């Protein structure tokens, strides 16, 4: 697959997830990053970390529920939906899109439900639903200069704390 096509597919997946939440007036993602896989030449995947944050806690809870309720009809298989392994026990969702192979991790983070306080270094600064959307591995067509599409690591977004630093830039996906 060409990197441009993978980025376009990632954008479509993100827009679809945003629509499933039915949370109004959201921007979605600034765009997926192309990440190379160190062990395979010209092989890459897209990784897109973004969040919905300009909404009330009730709207976000409703958005998370909408995801769980609507994903199966939109071609998603929910692999898990359970409380986080944290004091706050806020819901986490893992799903795979059956047709495209894209995977999503989503977590609802409501500040008032945190047990460790709002000043903890790992505490989100806003109420949000954080998303990490990861594509399957792709082989770029022969002659593609994949380095032209990859980006240097940037400052982590709020959602970046959902995926460990070791997997974000190591060439492996957060889903194995």
PDB file of C-alpha atoms in Angstrom:
ATOM      1  CA  UNK A   1       0.000   0.000   0.000  1.00  0.00           C
ATOM      2  CA  UNK A   2       1.189   3.496  -0.718  1.00  0.00           C
ATOM      3  CA  UNK A   3       1.755   5.613   2.399  1.00  0.00           C
ATOM      4  CA  UNK A   4      -0.701   8.256   1.152  1.00  0.00           C
ATOM      5  CA  UNK A   5      -3.449   5.636   0.857  1.00  0.00           C
ATOM      6  CA  UNK A   6      -2.694   4.339   4.366  1.00  0.00           C
ATOM      7  CA  UNK A   7      -2.924   7.878   5.757  1.00  0.00           C
ATOM      8  CA  UNK A   8      -6.235   8.391   3.939  1.00  0.00           C
ATOM      9  CA  UNK A   9      -7.625   5.118   5.317  1.00  0.00           C
ATOM     10  CA  UNK A  10      -6.517   6.106   8.835  1.00  0.00           C
ATOM     11  CA  UNK A  11      -8.307   9.445   8.424  1.00  0.00           C
ATOM     12  CA  UNK A  12     -11.491   7.654   7.285  1.00  0.00           C
ATOM     13  CA  UNK A  13     -11.338   5.283  10.260  1.00  0.00           C
ATOM     14  CA  UNK A  14     -10.862   8.229  12.630  1.00  0.00           C
ATOM     15  CA  UNK A  15     -13.774  10.167  11.112  1.00  0.00           C
ATOM     16  CA  UNK A  16     -15.942   7.070  11.414  1.00  0.00           C
ATOM     17  CA  UNK A  17     -15.072   6.617  15.090  1.00  0.00           C
ATOM     18  CA  UNK A  18     -15.765  10.267  15.774  1.00  0.00           C
ATOM     19  CA  UNK A  19     -19.175   9.948  14.098  1.00  0.00           C
ATOM     20  CA  UNK A  20     -19.986   6.838  16.152  1.00  0.00           C
ATOM     21  CA  UNK A  21     -19.488   8.788  19.389  1.00  0.00           C
ATOM     22  CA  UNK A  22     -22.091  11.374  18.274  1.00  0.00           C
ATOM     23  CA  UNK A  23     -20.254  13.999  20.354  1.00  0.00           C
ATOM     24  CA  UNK A  24     -20.862  17.283  18.545  1.00  0.00           C
ATOM     25  CA  UNK A  25     -18.394  19.901  17.321  1.00  0.00           C
ATOM     26  CA  UNK A  26     -15.239  17.822  17.563  1.00  0.00           C
ATOM     27  CA  UNK A  27     -12.155  18.145  15.373  1.00  0.00           C
ATOM     28  CA  UNK A  28     -10.854  14.579  15.523  1.00  0.00           C
ATOM     29  CA  UNK A  29      -7.256  13.852  14.657  1.00  0.00           C
ATOM     30  CA  UNK A  30      -4.557  16.097  13.198  1.00  0.00           C
ATOM     31  CA  UNK A  31      -3.545  13.075  11.098  1.00  0.00           C
ATOM     32  CA  UNK A  32      -1.892   9.700  11.344  1.00  0.00           C
ATOM     33  CA  UNK A  33       1.847   9.237  11.562  1.00  0.00           C
ATOM     34  CA  UNK A  34       3.669   6.760   9.354  1.00  0.00           C
ATOM     35  CA  UNK A  35       5.988   4.592  11.431  1.00  0.00           C
ATOM     36  CA  UNK A  36       8.488   2.201   9.908  1.00  0.00           C
ATOM     37  CA  UNK A  37       8.965  -1.329  11.146  1.00  0.00           C
ATOM     38  CA  UNK A  38      12.659  -1.782  11.863  1.00  0.00           C
ATOM     39  CA  UNK A  39      12.798  -5.477  11.030  1.00  0.00           C
ATOM     40  CA  UNK A  40      11.282  -5.229   7.542  1.00  0.00           C
ATOM     41  CA  UNK A  41      12.446  -2.970   4.737  1.00  0.00           C
ATOM     42  CA  UNK A  42       9.826  -0.538   3.394  1.00  0.00           C
ATOM     43  CA  UNK A  43       7.229  -1.870   5.811  1.00  0.00           C
ATOM     44  CA  UNK A  44       5.209   0.564   7.876  1.00  0.00           C
ATOM     45  CA  UNK A  45       2.033   1.137   9.836  1.00  0.00           C
ATOM     46  CA  UNK A  46       0.015   4.211  10.721  1.00  0.00           C
ATOM     47  CA  UNK A  47      -0.502   5.321  14.289  1.00  0.00           C
ATOM     48  CA  UNK A  48      -2.984   8.018  15.164  1.00  0.00           C
ATOM     49  CA  UNK A  49      -3.366   9.287  18.743  1.00  0.00           C
ATOM     50  CA  UNK A  50      -6.105  11.855  19.313  1.00  0.00           C
ATOM     51  CA  UNK A  51      -8.855  12.757  21.736  1.00  0.00           C
ATOM     52  CA  UNK A  52     -12.301  14.254  22.106  1.00  0.00           C
ATOM     53  CA  UNK A  53     -11.979  16.822  24.857  1.00  0.00           C
ATOM     54  CA  UNK A  54     -14.251  19.800  24.282  1.00  0.00           C
ATOM     55  CA  UNK A  55     -17.320  18.207  25.829  1.00  0.00           C
ATOM     56  CA  UNK A  56     -18.902  17.777  29.235  1.00  0.00           C
ATOM     57  CA  UNK A  57     -18.321  14.605  31.270  1.00  0.00           C
ATOM     58  CA  UNK A  58     -21.894  13.488  30.517  1.00  0.00           C
ATOM     59  CA  UNK A  59     -21.391  13.987  26.766  1.00  0.00           C
ATOM     60  CA  UNK A  60     -18.142  12.014  26.936  1.00  0.00           C
ATOM     61  CA  UNK A  61     -19.769   9.160  28.873  1.00  0.00           C
ATOM     62  CA  UNK A  62     -22.550   9.099  26.291  1.00  0.00           C
ATOM     63  CA  UNK A  63     -19.961   9.165  23.477  1.00  0.00           C
ATOM     64  CA  UNK A  64     -18.157   6.152  24.941  1.00  0.00           C
ATOM     65  CA  UNK A  65     -21.455   4.278  25.311  1.00  0.00           C
ATOM     66  CA  UNK A  66     -22.336   5.141  21.702  1.00  0.00           C
ATOM     67  CA  UNK A  67     -19.021   3.649  20.559  1.00  0.00           C
ATOM     68  CA  UNK A  68     -19.700   0.368  22.336  1.00  0.00           C
ATOM     69  CA  UNK A  69     -23.290   0.219  21.091  1.00  0.00           C
ATOM     70  CA  UNK A  70     -22.642   1.231  17.457  1.00  0.00           C
ATOM     71  CA  UNK A  71     -19.257  -0.318  16.625  1.00  0.00           C
ATOM     72  CA  UNK A  72     -20.494  -3.823  15.763  1.00  0.00           C
ATOM     73  CA  UNK A  73     -22.946  -2.496  13.143  1.00  0.00           C
ATOM     74  CA  UNK A  74     -20.103  -0.411  11.672  1.00  0.00           C
ATOM     75  CA  UNK A  75     -17.890  -3.469  11.148  1.00  0.00           C
ATOM     76  CA  UNK A  76     -15.935  -3.417  14.396  1.00  0.00           C
ATOM     77  CA  UNK A  77     -15.359  -6.426  16.629  1.00  0.00           C
ATOM     78  CA  UNK A  78     -15.009  -5.393  20.261  1.00  0.00           C
ATOM     79  CA  UNK A  79     -12.151  -7.385  21.780  1.00  0.00           C
ATOM     80  CA  UNK A  80     -12.571  -5.958  25.271  1.00  0.00           C
ATOM     81  CA  UNK A  81     -14.569  -3.341  27.103  1.00  0.00           C
ATOM     82  CA  UNK A  82     -13.705  -3.199  30.766  1.00  0.00           C
ATOM     83  CA  UNK A  83     -12.562  -0.883  33.554  1.00  0.00           C
ATOM     84  CA  UNK A  84      -8.949   0.235  33.486  1.00  0.00           C
ATOM     85  CA  UNK A  85      -6.533  -1.389  35.896  1.00  0.00           C
ATOM     86  CA  UNK A  86      -6.396   1.807  37.944  1.00  0.00           C
ATOM     87  CA  UNK A  87      -8.011   3.253  41.034  1.00  0.00           C
ATOM     88  CA  UNK A  88     -10.531   5.213  38.967  1.00  0.00           C
ATOM     89  CA  UNK A  89     -11.547   2.110  36.931  1.00  0.00           C
ATOM     90  CA  UNK A  90     -12.585   4.245  33.960  1.00  0.00           C
ATOM     91  CA  UNK A  91     -13.692   2.284  30.874  1.00  0.00           C
ATOM     92  CA  UNK A  92     -11.263   1.114  28.223  1.00  0.00           C
ATOM     93  CA  UNK A  93     -12.182  -0.301  24.835  1.00  0.00           C
ATOM     94  CA  UNK A  94     -10.147  -2.393  22.397  1.00  0.00           C
ATOM     95  CA  UNK A  95     -11.617  -3.241  19.000  1.00  0.00           C
ATOM     96  CA  UNK A  96     -10.565  -4.331  15.532  1.00  0.00           C
ATOM     97  CA  UNK A  97     -12.210  -3.304  12.281  1.00  0.00           C
ATOM     98  CA  UNK A  98     -12.988  -6.585  10.521  1.00  0.00           C
ATOM     99  CA  UNK A  99     -12.549  -5.329   6.935  1.00  0.00           C
ATOM    100  CA  UNK A 100      -9.499  -3.061   7.249  1.00  0.00           C
ATOM    101  CA  UNK A 101      -7.656  -4.684  10.172  1.00  0.00           C
ATOM    102  CA  UNK A 102      -7.301  -1.340  11.939  1.00  0.00           C
ATOM    103  CA  UNK A 103      -7.302  -1.507  15.734  1.00  0.00           C
ATOM    104  CA  UNK A 104      -8.507   1.080  18.204  1.00  0.00           C
ATOM    105  CA  UNK A 105      -7.868   1.614  21.867  1.00  0.00           C
ATOM    106  CA  UNK A 106     -10.184   4.145  23.527  1.00  0.00           C
ATOM    107  CA  UNK A 107     -10.328   5.253  27.137  1.00  0.00           C
ATOM    108  CA  UNK A 108     -12.728   7.550  28.920  1.00  0.00           C
ATOM    109  CA  UNK A 109     -10.921   9.869  31.333  1.00  0.00           C
ATOM    110  CA  UNK A 110     -13.067  12.012  33.613  1.00  0.00           C
ATOM    111  CA  UNK A 111     -10.973  14.129  35.983  1.00  0.00           C
ATOM    112  CA  UNK A 112     -13.498  14.194  38.811  1.00  0.00           C
ATOM    113  CA  UNK A 113     -13.456  10.376  38.939  1.00  0.00           C
ATOM    114  CA  UNK A 114      -9.701  10.123  39.439  1.00  0.00           C
ATOM    115  CA  UNK A 115      -8.618   8.891  42.832  1.00  0.00           C
ATOM    116  CA  UNK A 116      -5.057  10.236  42.731  1.00  0.00           C
ATOM    117  CA  UNK A 117      -5.924  13.907  42.325  1.00  0.00           C
ATOM    118  CA  UNK A 118      -5.642  16.267  39.412  1.00  0.00           C
ATOM    119  CA  UNK A 119      -2.045  17.290  40.106  1.00  0.00           C
ATOM    120  CA  UNK A 120      -0.557  13.819  39.576  1.00  0.00           C
ATOM    121  CA  UNK A 121       1.937  13.867  36.655  1.00  0.00           C
ATOM    122  CA  UNK A 122      -0.023  11.212  34.731  1.00  0.00           C
ATOM    123  CA  UNK A 123      -3.409  12.898  35.245  1.00  0.00           C
ATOM    124  CA  UNK A 124      -5.074  14.203  32.118  1.00  0.00           C
ATOM    125  CA  UNK A 125      -5.607  17.953  32.208  1.00  0.00           C
ATOM    126  CA  UNK A 126      -9.056  17.687  30.611  1.00  0.00           C
ATOM    127  CA  UNK A 127     -11.997  15.327  30.572  1.00  0.00           C
ATOM    128  CA  UNK A 128     -11.662  13.309  27.382  1.00  0.00           C
ATOM    129  CA  UNK A 129     -12.033  10.155  25.384  1.00  0.00           C
ATOM    130  CA  UNK A 130      -8.532   9.270  24.237  1.00  0.00           C
ATOM    131  CA  UNK A 131      -8.033   7.217  21.082  1.00  0.00           C
ATOM    132  CA  UNK A 132      -5.096   5.367  19.583  1.00  0.00           C
ATOM    133  CA  UNK A 133      -5.840   4.023  16.100  1.00  0.00           C
ATOM    134  CA  UNK A 134      -3.267   1.669  14.583  1.00  0.00           C
ATOM    135  CA  UNK A 135      -3.225   0.122  11.109  1.00  0.00           C
ATOM    136  CA  UNK A 136      -2.011  -3.316  10.189  1.00  0.00           C
ATOM    137  CA  UNK A 137       1.513  -3.489   8.762  1.00  0.00           C
ATOM    138  CA  UNK A 138       1.802  -2.485   5.119  1.00  0.00           C
ATOM    139  CA  UNK A 139       4.499  -3.063   2.526  1.00  0.00           C
ATOM    140  CA  UNK A 140       5.153   0.085   0.481  1.00  0.00           C
ATOM    141  CA  UNK A 141       5.443  -0.386  -3.298  1.00  0.00           C
ATOM    142  CA  UNK A 142       8.940  -0.949  -4.627  1.00  0.00           C
ATOM    143  CA  UNK A 143      10.752   2.330  -5.150  1.00  0.00           C
ATOM    144  CA  UNK A 144       8.810   4.166  -2.429  1.00  0.00           C
ATOM    145  CA  UNK A 145      11.072   6.230  -0.211  1.00  0.00           C
ATOM    146  CA  UNK A 146       9.260   5.513   3.027  1.00  0.00           C
ATOM    147  CA  UNK A 147      11.504   7.930   4.954  1.00  0.00           C
ATOM    148  CA  UNK A 148       9.828  10.799   3.102  1.00  0.00           C
ATOM    149  CA  UNK A 149       6.585   9.924   4.856  1.00  0.00           C
ATOM    150  CA  UNK A 150       7.799   9.236   8.364  1.00  0.00           C
ATOM    151  CA  UNK A 151       7.884  11.926  10.985  1.00  0.00           C
ATOM    152  CA  UNK A 152      10.338  12.527  13.752  1.00  0.00           C
ATOM    153  CA  UNK A 153       8.817  11.892  17.157  1.00  0.00           C
ATOM    154  CA  UNK A 154       6.915  14.935  18.351  1.00  0.00           C
ATOM    155  CA  UNK A 155       5.847  16.070  21.772  1.00  0.00           C
ATOM    156  CA  UNK A 156       3.475  13.415  23.073  1.00  0.00           C
ATOM    157  CA  UNK A 157      -0.206  14.281  23.044  1.00  0.00           C
ATOM    158  CA  UNK A 158      -2.394  13.718  26.082  1.00  0.00           C
ATOM    159  CA  UNK A 159      -3.395  10.366  24.590  1.00  0.00           C
ATOM    160  CA  UNK A 160       0.242   9.321  24.290  1.00  0.00           C
ATOM    161  CA  UNK A 161       0.201   8.230  27.931  1.00  0.00           C
ATOM    162  CA  UNK A 162      -2.227   5.486  26.877  1.00  0.00           C
ATOM    163  CA  UNK A 163       0.509   3.743  24.894  1.00  0.00           C
ATOM    164  CA  UNK A 164       3.830   3.112  26.580  1.00  0.00           C
ATOM    165  CA  UNK A 165       6.829   5.033  25.306  1.00  0.00           C
ATOM    166  CA  UNK A 166       8.543   1.778  24.370  1.00  0.00           C
ATOM    167  CA  UNK A 167       5.854   0.883  21.828  1.00  0.00           C
ATOM    168  CA  UNK A 168       5.179   4.365  20.496  1.00  0.00           C
ATOM    169  CA  UNK A 169       8.477   4.679  18.639  1.00  0.00           C
ATOM    170  CA  UNK A 170      10.063   1.233  18.713  1.00  0.00           C
ATOM    171  CA  UNK A 171       8.570  -0.068  15.508  1.00  0.00           C
ATOM    172  CA  UNK A 172       6.004  -2.317  17.155  1.00  0.00           C
ATOM    173  CA  UNK A 173       2.337  -1.512  17.426  1.00  0.00           C
ATOM    174  CA  UNK A 174       0.607  -1.094  20.778  1.00  0.00           C
ATOM    175  CA  UNK A 175      -1.461  -4.162  19.883  1.00  0.00           C
ATOM    176  CA  UNK A 176       1.458  -6.518  19.277  1.00  0.00           C
TER     177      UNK A 176
END
